[in-house]
Coordinates of C-alpha atoms in Angstrom, one line a residue:
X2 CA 72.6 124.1 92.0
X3 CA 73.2 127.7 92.9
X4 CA 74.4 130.4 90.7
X5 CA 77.5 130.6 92.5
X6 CA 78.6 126.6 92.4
X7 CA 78.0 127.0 88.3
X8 CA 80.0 130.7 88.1
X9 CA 82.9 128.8 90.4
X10 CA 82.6 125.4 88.2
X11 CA 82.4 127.3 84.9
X12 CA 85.5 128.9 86.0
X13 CA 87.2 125.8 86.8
X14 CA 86.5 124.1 83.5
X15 CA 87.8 127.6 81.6
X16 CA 90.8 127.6 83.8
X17 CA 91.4 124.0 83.5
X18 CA 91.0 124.7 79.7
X19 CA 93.6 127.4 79.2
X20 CA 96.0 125.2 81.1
X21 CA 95.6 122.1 78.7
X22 CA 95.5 124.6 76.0
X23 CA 99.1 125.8 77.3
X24 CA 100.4 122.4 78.1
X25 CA 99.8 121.1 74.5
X26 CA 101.0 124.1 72.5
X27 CA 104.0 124.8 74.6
X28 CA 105.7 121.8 75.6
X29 CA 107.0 118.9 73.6
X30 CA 105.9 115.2 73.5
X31 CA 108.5 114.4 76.4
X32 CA 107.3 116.9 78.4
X33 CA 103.4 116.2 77.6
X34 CA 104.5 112.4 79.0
X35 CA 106.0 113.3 82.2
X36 CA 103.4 116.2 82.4
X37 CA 100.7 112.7 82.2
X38 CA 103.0 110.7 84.8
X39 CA 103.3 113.4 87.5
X40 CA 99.5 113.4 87.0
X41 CA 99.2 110.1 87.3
X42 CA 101.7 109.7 90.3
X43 CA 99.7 112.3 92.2
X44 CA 96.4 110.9 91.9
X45 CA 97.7 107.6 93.0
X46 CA 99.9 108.9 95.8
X47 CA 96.9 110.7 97.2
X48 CA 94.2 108.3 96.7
X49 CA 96.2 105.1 98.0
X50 CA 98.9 106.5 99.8
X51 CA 98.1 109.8 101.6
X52 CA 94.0 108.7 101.8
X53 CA 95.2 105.2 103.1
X54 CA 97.6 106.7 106.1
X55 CA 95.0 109.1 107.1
X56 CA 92.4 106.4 107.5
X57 CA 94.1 104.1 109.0
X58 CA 95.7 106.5 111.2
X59 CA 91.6 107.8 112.2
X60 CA 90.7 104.6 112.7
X61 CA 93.2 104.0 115.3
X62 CA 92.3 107.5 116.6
X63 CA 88.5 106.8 116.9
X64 CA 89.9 103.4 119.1
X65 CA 91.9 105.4 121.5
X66 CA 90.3 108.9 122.2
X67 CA 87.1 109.8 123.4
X68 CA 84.2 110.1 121.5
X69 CA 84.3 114.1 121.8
X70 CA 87.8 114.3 120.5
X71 CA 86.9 112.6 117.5
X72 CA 86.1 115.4 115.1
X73 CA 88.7 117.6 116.5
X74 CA 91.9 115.3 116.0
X75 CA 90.1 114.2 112.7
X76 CA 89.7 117.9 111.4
X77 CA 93.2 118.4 112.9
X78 CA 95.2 115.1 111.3
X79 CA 93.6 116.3 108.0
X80 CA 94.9 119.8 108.1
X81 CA 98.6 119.3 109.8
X82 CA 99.1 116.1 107.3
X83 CA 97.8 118.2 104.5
X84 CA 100.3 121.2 105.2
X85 CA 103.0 119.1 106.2
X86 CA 103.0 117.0 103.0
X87 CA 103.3 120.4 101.3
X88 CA 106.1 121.6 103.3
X89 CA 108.1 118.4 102.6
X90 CA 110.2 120.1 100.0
X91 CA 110.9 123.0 101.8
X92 CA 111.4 121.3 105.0
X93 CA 113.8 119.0 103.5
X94 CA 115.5 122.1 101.3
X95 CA 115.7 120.2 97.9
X96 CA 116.3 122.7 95.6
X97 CA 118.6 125.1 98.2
X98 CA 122.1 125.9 96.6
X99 CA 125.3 126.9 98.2
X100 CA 126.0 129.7 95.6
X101 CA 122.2 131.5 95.8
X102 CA 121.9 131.7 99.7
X103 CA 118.3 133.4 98.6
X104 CA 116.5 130.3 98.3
X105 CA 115.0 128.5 100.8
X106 CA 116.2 131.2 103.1
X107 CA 113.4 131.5 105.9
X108 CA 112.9 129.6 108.7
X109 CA 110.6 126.8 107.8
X110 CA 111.3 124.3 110.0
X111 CA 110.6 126.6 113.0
X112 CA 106.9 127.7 111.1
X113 CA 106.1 124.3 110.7
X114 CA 107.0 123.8 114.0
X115 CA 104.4 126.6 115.5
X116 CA 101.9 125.5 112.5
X117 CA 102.4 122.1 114.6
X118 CA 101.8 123.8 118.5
X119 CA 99.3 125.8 116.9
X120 CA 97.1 122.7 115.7
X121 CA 97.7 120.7 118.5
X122 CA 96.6 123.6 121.0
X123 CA 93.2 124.0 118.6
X124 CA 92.3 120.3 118.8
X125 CA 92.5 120.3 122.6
X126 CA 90.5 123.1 122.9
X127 CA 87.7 122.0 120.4
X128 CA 88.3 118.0 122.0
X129 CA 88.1 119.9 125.5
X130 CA 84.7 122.1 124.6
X131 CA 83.3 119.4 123.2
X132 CA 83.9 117.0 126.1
X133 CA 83.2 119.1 128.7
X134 CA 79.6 120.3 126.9
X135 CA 79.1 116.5 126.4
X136 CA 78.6 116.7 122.4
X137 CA 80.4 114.2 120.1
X138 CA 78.4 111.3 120.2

């Protein structure tokens, strides 16, 4: 292993210290149980929810497109997904208040939107490159 992987994962493991260090010194037992739970929850939604989708949804893929387009709508399902799961609350404006017209005040539906054009337009590209020089298989 490399200098840098131990610096980076030395780092980590302080970081992720300070944090727990925080958590339990800071925050009361109620707080230290949903703090557990919305770990929990996460680790669950991603691994069986959000891992299932996106497997099931390549696997369909890999049935329907050509072998060249493979890696490209792969790469691109796992980046748009990805962002778009993160944009959920701001696309869906929980949190937005009539009396502080400061939050949630940019036009996040219309960036999602080009973040969406934008991906689609790099897949066909990279699906058409790789097509048309005959890699993918």
């Amino acid at each position: 292993m490399s200098a840098a992987r131990w610096l980076i994962g030395g780092l980590g493991v302080v970081l992720g210290a300070y944090g727990a260090w925080l958590a339990l010194t800071r925050q009361d037992a109620g707080q230290l149980v949903e703090i557990a739970v919305w770990l929990a929850a996460g680790v669950v939604l991603h691994d069986v929810v959000v891992a299932g989708v996106v497997l099931a949804v390549v696997a369909l893929a890999r049935r329907v497109l050509p072998e060249p387009w493979h890696a490209p709508a792969t790469l691109g399902l796992v980046v748009w997904g990805g962002v778009t799961l993160m944009a959920v609350p701001v696309l869906g404006r929980f949190g937005a208040r009539p009396d502080n017209p400061t939050l949630l005040d940019r036009p996040y539906l219309g960036a999602w939107a080009a973040l969406t054009v934008a991906s689609v337009l790099v897949v066909a590209v990279a699906g058409l490159v790789r097509a048309r020089r005959g890699t993918g298989a």
